[in-house]
Short mmCIF file of C-alpha atoms and ligand atoms in Angstrom, two decimals:
data_model
loop_
_atom_site.label_atom_id
_atom_site.label_comp_id
_atom_site.label_asym_id
_atom_site.label_seq_id
_atom_site.Cartn_x
_atom_site.Cartn_y
_atom_site.Cartn_z
CA MET A 1 97.81 84.70 111.67
CA ASN A 2 95.76 83.66 114.67
CA VAL A 3 96.83 80.96 117.07
CA PRO A 4 98.37 78.21 114.91
CA LYS A 5 96.41 74.99 114.43
CA THR A 6 99.54 72.95 115.06
CA SER A 7 102.67 74.11 116.86
CA ALA A 8 105.92 72.70 118.18
CA VAL A 9 107.84 73.83 121.27
CA ILE A 10 111.44 72.63 121.31
CA GLY A 11 112.93 72.44 124.81
CA SER A 12 110.81 71.50 127.79
CA GLY A 13 112.52 72.95 130.84
CA THR A 14 111.42 76.00 132.83
CA MET A 15 109.72 77.76 129.88
CA GLY A 16 108.52 75.11 127.40
CA PRO A 17 105.60 73.61 129.38
CA GLY A 18 103.93 76.97 130.18
CA ILE A 19 104.25 78.07 126.55
CA ALA A 20 102.78 74.75 125.38
CA ALA A 21 99.91 74.92 127.91
CA LEU A 22 98.95 78.42 126.76
CA LEU A 23 99.03 77.51 123.06
CA ALA A 24 96.87 74.44 123.80
CA ARG A 25 94.40 76.54 125.80
CA TYR A 26 93.91 78.63 122.66
CA GLY A 27 93.16 75.54 120.55
CA SER A 28 96.57 74.57 119.17
CA THR A 29 97.70 70.97 118.83
CA VAL A 30 101.08 71.35 120.54
CA ARG A 31 104.00 68.96 120.35
CA LEU A 32 106.47 69.57 123.17
CA ASN A 33 109.92 68.16 122.44
CA ASP A 34 113.00 67.55 124.59
CA ILE A 35 116.08 65.34 124.36
CA SER A 36 115.56 64.33 127.98
CA GLU A 37 112.88 61.80 128.90
CA GLU A 38 112.90 63.06 132.51
CA ALA A 39 112.30 66.62 131.31
CA LEU A 40 109.26 65.43 129.33
CA GLN A 41 107.94 63.57 132.37
CA ARG A 42 108.30 66.71 134.51
CA ALA A 43 106.65 68.68 131.72
CA GLU A 44 103.42 66.69 132.00
CA THR A 45 103.03 67.83 135.63
CA ALA A 46 104.12 71.38 134.74
CA CYS A 47 101.52 71.57 131.93
CA THR A 48 98.81 70.36 134.32
CA THR A 49 99.81 73.02 136.86
CA ALA A 50 99.88 75.70 134.14
CA SER A 51 96.46 74.63 132.96
CA SER A 52 95.03 74.94 136.47
CA VAL A 53 96.55 78.42 136.73
CA LEU A 54 94.80 79.34 133.45
CA ASN A 55 91.54 78.05 135.01
CA GLN A 56 92.11 80.35 138.00
CA LEU A 57 92.56 83.23 135.57
CA GLU A 58 89.27 82.17 133.95
CA ILE A 59 90.87 81.93 130.51
CA PRO A 60 88.28 80.19 128.29
CA THR A 61 89.31 76.98 126.55
CA VAL A 62 89.27 77.00 122.75
CA PRO A 63 88.25 73.45 121.74
CA GLY A 64 90.72 71.18 119.95
CA GLY A 65 93.88 72.07 121.87
CA SER A 66 96.24 69.44 123.28
CA VAL A 67 99.85 68.87 124.31
CA SER A 68 101.78 65.74 123.40
CA TYR A 69 105.27 64.94 124.63
CA GLU A 70 107.80 63.96 121.97
CA LEU A 71 111.37 62.72 122.26
CA ASP A 72 111.68 62.60 118.49
CA LEU A 73 112.24 66.00 116.89
CA ALA A 74 110.90 65.04 113.45
CA THR A 75 107.63 63.80 114.98
CA ALA A 76 107.33 66.99 117.01
CA LEU A 77 107.74 69.14 113.90
CA THR A 78 105.28 67.30 111.68
CA GLY A 79 102.60 69.69 110.40
CA ALA A 80 103.71 72.59 112.62
CA ASP A 81 102.71 76.10 111.46
CA LEU A 82 104.78 77.68 114.24
CA VAL A 83 107.92 76.36 115.93
CA ILE A 84 109.15 77.92 119.18
CA GLU A 85 112.73 77.11 120.18
CA ALA A 86 113.26 77.11 123.98
CA VAL A 87 116.52 75.20 124.50
CA PRO A 88 119.28 76.50 126.86
CA GLU A 89 120.78 79.94 126.28
CA LYS A 90 123.89 78.78 124.37
CA LEU A 91 124.44 80.24 120.93
CA GLU A 92 126.05 77.17 119.33
CA LEU A 93 123.38 74.82 120.70
CA LYS A 94 120.61 77.10 119.45
CA LYS A 95 122.23 77.32 115.98
CA SER A 96 122.46 73.55 115.78
CA VAL A 97 118.84 73.06 116.90
CA LEU A 98 117.68 75.70 114.40
CA ALA A 99 119.51 73.87 111.60
CA GLN A 100 117.76 70.62 112.58
CA ILE A 101 114.39 72.39 112.65
CA GLU A 102 114.96 74.01 109.25
CA ALA A 103 115.88 70.66 107.73
CA ALA A 104 112.48 69.27 108.77
CA VAL A 105 109.98 72.07 108.04
CA GLY A 106 108.90 74.02 104.95
CA ALA A 107 110.20 77.53 104.21
CA GLU A 108 106.79 79.05 105.06
CA VAL A 109 106.83 77.87 108.69
CA ILE A 110 107.56 80.59 111.23
CA ILE A 111 110.44 79.70 113.53
CA ALA A 112 110.56 81.77 116.73
CA THR A 113 113.20 81.76 119.45
CA ASN A 114 112.59 82.39 123.13
CA THR A 115 116.19 83.54 123.67
CA SER A 116 116.54 85.86 126.65
CA GLY A 117 118.58 88.27 124.59
CA ILE A 118 120.97 86.79 122.04
CA PRO A 119 120.62 89.04 119.00
CA ILE A 120 118.35 87.35 116.44
CA SER A 121 120.75 88.10 113.57
CA ASP A 122 123.58 86.27 115.41
CA MET A 123 121.42 83.14 115.51
CA ALA A 124 120.10 83.56 111.97
CA GLY A 125 123.58 83.59 110.42
CA ALA A 126 123.58 79.92 109.45
CA MET A 127 119.90 79.65 108.54
CA SER A 128 118.78 78.96 104.97
CA HIS A 129 115.53 80.97 105.43
CA PRO A 130 116.33 83.70 107.99
CA GLU A 131 113.39 85.76 106.71
CA ARG A 132 110.94 83.55 108.69
CA PHE A 133 113.01 83.60 111.89
CA ILE A 134 112.02 85.93 114.74
CA GLY A 135 112.49 86.57 118.45
CA MET A 136 109.49 85.78 120.67
CA HIS A 137 110.66 86.52 124.18
CA TRP A 138 108.20 85.27 126.78
CA SER A 139 108.59 86.30 130.41
CA ASN A 140 108.64 83.63 133.14
CA PRO A 141 106.12 82.13 133.93
CA PRO A 142 104.99 82.36 130.30
CA HIS A 143 101.39 81.32 130.85
CA LEU A 144 100.96 84.14 133.38
CA ILE A 145 102.88 87.19 132.21
CA PRO A 146 100.71 88.76 129.50
CA MET A 147 103.47 90.42 127.48
CA ILE A 148 105.82 89.08 124.81
CA GLU A 149 108.72 90.94 123.21
CA VAL A 150 108.78 90.55 119.41
CA ILE A 151 112.16 91.15 117.78
CA ARG A 152 113.00 91.01 114.09
CA GLY A 153 116.48 90.09 112.92
CA GLU A 154 118.09 91.95 110.02
CA GLN A 155 116.44 89.62 107.52
CA THR A 156 113.09 88.88 109.18
CA THR A 157 110.17 90.08 107.03
CA ALA A 158 107.50 92.51 108.22
CA GLU A 159 104.88 89.85 107.32
CA VAL A 160 106.40 87.42 109.82
CA GLU A 161 106.42 90.13 112.49
CA ASP A 162 102.74 90.93 111.76
CA ALA A 163 101.80 87.26 111.95
CA LEU A 164 103.57 86.83 115.29
CA VAL A 165 102.00 89.97 116.74
CA GLY A 166 98.61 88.54 115.64
CA ILE A 167 99.31 85.34 117.60
CA VAL A 168 100.42 87.28 120.70
CA LYS A 169 97.26 89.41 120.60
CA ALA A 170 95.10 86.31 120.12
CA PHE A 171 96.31 85.19 123.58
CA GLY A 172 95.10 88.57 124.94
CA TYR A 173 98.80 89.42 125.53
CA GLU A 174 100.55 92.71 124.77
CA ALA A 175 103.19 92.57 122.03
CA VAL A 176 106.17 94.87 122.51
CA ILE A 177 107.86 95.31 119.13
CA GLU A 178 111.53 96.14 119.46
CA LYS A 179 114.72 96.79 117.57
CA GLU A 180 117.42 94.19 118.07
CA VAL A 181 119.73 94.92 121.06
CA PRO A 182 121.40 92.32 123.35
CA GLY A 183 119.00 91.42 126.18
CA PHE A 184 116.10 93.17 124.41
CA ILE A 185 114.24 95.59 126.72
CA GLU A 186 113.08 93.37 129.54
CA ASN A 187 116.40 91.81 130.41
CA ARG A 188 118.39 95.02 129.96
CA VAL A 189 116.25 96.59 132.67
CA LEU A 190 115.98 93.45 134.83
CA TYR A 191 119.72 92.77 134.70
CA ALA A 192 120.52 96.39 135.61
CA ILE A 193 118.39 95.90 138.74
CA MET A 194 119.88 92.49 139.49
CA ARG A 195 123.47 93.71 139.05
CA GLU A 196 122.88 96.46 141.60
CA CYS A 197 121.10 94.08 144.03
CA LEU A 198 123.91 91.52 143.86
CA SER A 199 126.50 94.25 144.32
CA LEU A 200 124.72 95.61 147.42
CA VAL A 201 124.50 92.13 148.99
CA GLU A 202 128.17 91.46 148.16
CA GLN A 203 129.18 94.77 149.78
CA GLY A 204 127.19 93.83 152.90
CA VAL A 205 124.93 96.89 152.58
CA ALA A 206 121.85 94.74 153.18
CA THR A 207 120.85 91.10 153.44
CA GLN A 208 119.22 89.26 150.56
CA GLU A 209 115.95 89.27 152.55
CA ASP A 210 116.08 93.07 152.97
CA LEU A 211 116.91 93.49 149.27
CA ASP A 212 113.86 91.41 148.29
CA THR A 213 111.58 93.35 150.67
CA CYS A 214 112.81 96.75 149.50
CA VAL A 215 112.63 95.96 145.79
CA LYS A 216 109.26 94.18 146.07
CA TRP A 217 107.48 97.14 147.67
CA GLY A 218 109.60 100.17 146.75
CA ILE A 219 110.07 99.22 143.11
CA GLY A 220 108.00 96.16 142.07
CA TYR A 221 104.65 97.21 143.53
CA LYS A 222 104.98 100.75 142.19
CA LEU A 223 106.33 99.80 138.77
CA ALA A 224 103.52 97.24 138.35
CA VAL A 225 101.12 100.18 138.26
CA ILE A 226 103.23 103.02 136.89
CA GLY A 227 105.83 102.40 134.16
CA PRO A 228 109.32 103.86 134.75
CA MET A 229 108.92 106.62 132.19
CA ARG A 230 105.65 107.77 133.82
CA LEU A 231 107.29 107.44 137.26
CA LEU A 232 109.88 110.02 136.17
CA ASP A 233 107.03 112.48 135.61
CA MET A 234 105.45 111.56 138.95
CA ALA A 235 108.70 111.95 140.92
CA GLY A 236 109.71 115.17 139.13
CA LEU A 237 112.42 115.44 136.51
CA ASP A 238 114.29 118.00 138.63
CA ILE A 239 114.52 115.43 141.44
CA TYR A 240 115.77 112.79 138.99
CA GLU A 241 118.38 115.28 137.73
CA SER A 242 119.65 116.08 141.24
CA VAL A 243 119.72 112.46 142.48
CA SER A 244 121.27 111.00 139.34
CA SER A 245 124.03 113.66 139.39
CA TYR A 246 125.59 112.08 142.52
CA LEU A 247 124.09 108.57 142.34
CA ASN A 248 124.80 107.41 138.78
CA PRO A 249 128.61 107.50 139.24
CA ASP A 250 128.25 105.33 142.36
CA LEU A 251 126.07 102.60 140.81
CA SER A 252 127.59 99.25 139.88
CA ASN A 253 129.05 99.19 136.39
CA GLU A 254 130.53 95.71 136.88
CA SER A 255 130.93 94.09 133.46
CA GLY A 256 131.74 90.62 134.83
CA ILE A 257 129.41 88.16 136.52
CA SER A 258 128.77 88.52 140.25
CA PRO A 259 131.02 86.18 142.31
CA LEU A 260 128.04 85.57 144.59
CA VAL A 261 126.41 83.85 141.59
CA THR A 262 129.49 82.10 140.14
CA ASP A 263 130.43 80.63 143.55
CA LEU A 264 126.97 79.02 143.70
CA THR A 265 126.80 77.81 140.08
CA LYS A 266 130.22 76.13 140.50
CA GLN A 267 128.63 74.03 143.26
CA ASN A 268 125.58 73.30 141.02
CA LYS A 269 123.44 75.41 143.34
CA LEU A 270 121.18 76.79 140.61
CA GLY A 271 118.19 77.92 142.64
CA MET A 272 114.78 76.25 142.88
CA LYS A 273 115.57 73.71 140.15
CA THR A 274 118.36 72.20 142.31
CA GLU A 275 116.70 73.11 145.62
CA ASP A 276 119.62 75.31 146.66
CA GLY A 277 120.74 78.75 145.54
CA ILE A 278 120.74 82.30 146.94
CA TYR A 279 118.33 80.93 149.54
CA PRO A 280 118.56 77.41 151.03
CA TYR A 281 115.47 75.19 150.57
CA GLY A 282 114.52 72.42 152.96
CA GLU A 283 112.28 69.44 152.23
CA GLY A 284 109.07 70.64 150.52
CA ASP A 285 110.13 74.31 150.53
CA VAL A 286 110.47 74.65 146.74
CA ALA A 287 106.98 73.31 146.05
CA ALA A 288 105.52 75.56 148.74
CA LYS A 289 107.40 78.62 147.46
CA ARG A 290 106.39 77.96 143.84
CA ALA A 291 102.74 77.62 144.93
CA ASP A 292 102.97 80.91 146.89
CA ILE A 293 104.48 82.67 143.88
CA LEU A 294 101.80 81.37 141.50
CA ARG A 295 99.04 82.37 143.94
CA GLY A 296 100.53 85.85 144.22
CA LEU A 297 100.95 86.27 140.48
CA VAL A 298 97.34 85.18 139.81
CA THR A 299 96.01 87.62 142.42
CA VAL A 300 98.11 90.53 141.19
CA ARG A 301 97.36 89.84 137.50
CA LYS A 302 93.62 89.89 138.24
CA ALA A 303 94.00 93.17 140.13
CA LEU A 304 96.18 94.76 137.45
CA SER A 305 93.80 93.78 134.67
CA GLU A 306 91.09 95.81 136.43
CA ILE A 307 92.99 99.10 136.57
CA THR A 308 93.82 101.51 133.79
CA PRO A 309 97.34 100.83 132.57
CA VAL A 310 99.62 103.83 133.01
N1 NAD B 401 114.11 80.66 132.70
C1 NAD B 401 113.61 81.86 132.43
O1 NAD B 401 113.19 82.61 133.32
C2 NAD B 401 113.53 82.31 131.00
C3 NAD B 401 112.63 83.35 130.68
C4 NAD B 401 112.53 83.76 129.35
C5 NAD B 401 113.34 83.18 128.39
N2 NAD B 401 114.20 82.16 128.74
C6 NAD B 401 114.98 81.56 127.67
O2 NAD B 401 114.27 80.42 127.20
C7 NAD B 401 115.19 79.40 126.80
C8 NAD B 401 114.96 78.16 127.63
O3 NAD B 401 115.15 78.50 128.97
P1 NAD B 401 114.70 77.52 130.17
O4 NAD B 401 114.86 78.32 131.41
O5 NAD B 401 113.41 76.88 129.85
O6 NAD B 401 115.88 76.45 130.08
P2 NAD B 401 115.99 75.05 130.83
O7 NAD B 401 117.41 74.75 130.96
O8 NAD B 401 115.10 75.02 132.03
O9 NAD B 401 115.33 74.02 129.75
C9 NAD B 401 115.88 73.79 128.50
C10 NAD B 401 115.43 72.41 128.05
O10 NAD B 401 115.95 72.20 126.74
C11 NAD B 401 116.33 70.84 126.64
N3 NAD B 401 117.25 70.67 125.52
C12 NAD B 401 118.59 70.82 125.49
N4 NAD B 401 119.05 70.55 124.26
C13 NAD B 401 117.97 70.24 123.49
C14 NAD B 401 117.81 69.87 122.14
N5 NAD B 401 118.84 69.76 121.31
N6 NAD B 401 116.56 69.62 121.69
C15 NAD B 401 115.47 69.69 122.53
N7 NAD B 401 115.59 70.04 123.82
C16 NAD B 401 116.82 70.31 124.30
C17 NAD B 401 116.92 70.51 128.00
O11 NAD B 401 116.90 69.10 128.22
C18 NAD B 401 115.98 71.27 128.92
O12 NAD B 401 114.92 70.46 129.38
C19 NAD B 401 116.58 80.01 126.97
O13 NAD B 401 116.97 80.60 125.79
C20 NAD B 401 116.34 81.05 128.06
O14 NAD B 401 117.32 82.06 128.04
C21 NAD B 401 114.30 81.70 130.01
C1 LIG B 402 116.90 85.98 135.79
C2 LIG B 402 116.06 85.97 134.55
N1 LIG B 402 116.69 85.91 133.37
C3 LIG B 402 116.00 85.92 132.22
C4 LIG B 402 114.62 86.02 132.22
C5 LIG B 402 113.97 86.09 130.94
O1 LIG B 402 114.58 85.96 129.87
C6 LIG B 402 113.94 86.07 133.41
C7 LIG B 402 112.43 86.14 133.53
O2 LIG B 402 111.70 86.11 132.53
O3 LIG B 402 111.95 86.21 134.66
C8 LIG B 402 114.69 86.05 134.62
O4 LIG B 402 114.09 86.12 135.82
#
């Protein structure tokens, strides 16, 4: 399957608009749905911003694409060949939304979930056609990060996986096909890094600013060019063996959630979306920071696309 003629994106928060904008750029008629009218209003601006980012990346426009904003789920699903669920990361909510989607679309329609890592089979349990249900894990911001994890549940067919990989490749994105594990690959690695960072800040080893500087250059810059498995070869496996013999036992193995995070979420300090979080944001700071981040990601993506991937 190439990019679907008609698609529906359910949930229009951080992820939905960028996903919709990319599908539309590749010629799909996209219906973006949310239960919140305010979220749909914000989504119009977010889709415009995403579209201008795609212009900066010089992604050609396939004619015929569009995004419409729908409060009504049934309208959003009409005629969809592909449905992407992007509602909050709560298993029961996702199951209920999936049941509503299934009630409105034919058994041949592919239903994908953008879950950050809930096992696909856990979500598919109550579905009447789990064979067409699949994980499609986009990375944030989805219109910029050219990689999508594709995860089959126990009952997903190989044909559905092939079709989804075809769509991902049609965007010029890389598809990473994985076996089902909680968090998939990306978030297992990302959350290992974040757990250690939070633990170091909590212990007072470094400030959050120093953490961000160290990880950006010492890890992010390097890993953007050399994958971790190749980096092991570059560093020397003997060095890894020596360092990990004393370091691994000292790394955080905290199985709970960092109190630094839970103290903030209790106060509804959720980060940029509430203009307060790990960092404080003054008037206009969030918009300026988001613009800086987008500019940086566009520049780095252009540079990375010109070098040989390692
Ligand atoms: N934020 C990220 O960086 C990121 C990255 C990759 C994947 N994800 C995953 O994508 C999904 C969405 O994440 P997000 O960050 O966009 O969440 P979000 O909270 O920003 O947005 C979710 C949206 O879904 C809407 N919603 C809630 N119930 C709904 C319903 N029944 N029908 C339609 N819309 C409904 C909410 O009003 C909200 O606008 C989650 O599963 C998340 O784990 C998030
Ligand atoms: C903190 C965090 N959690 C989940 C995801 C993706 O599922 C991301 C991301 O894509 O950036 C993230 O930053």
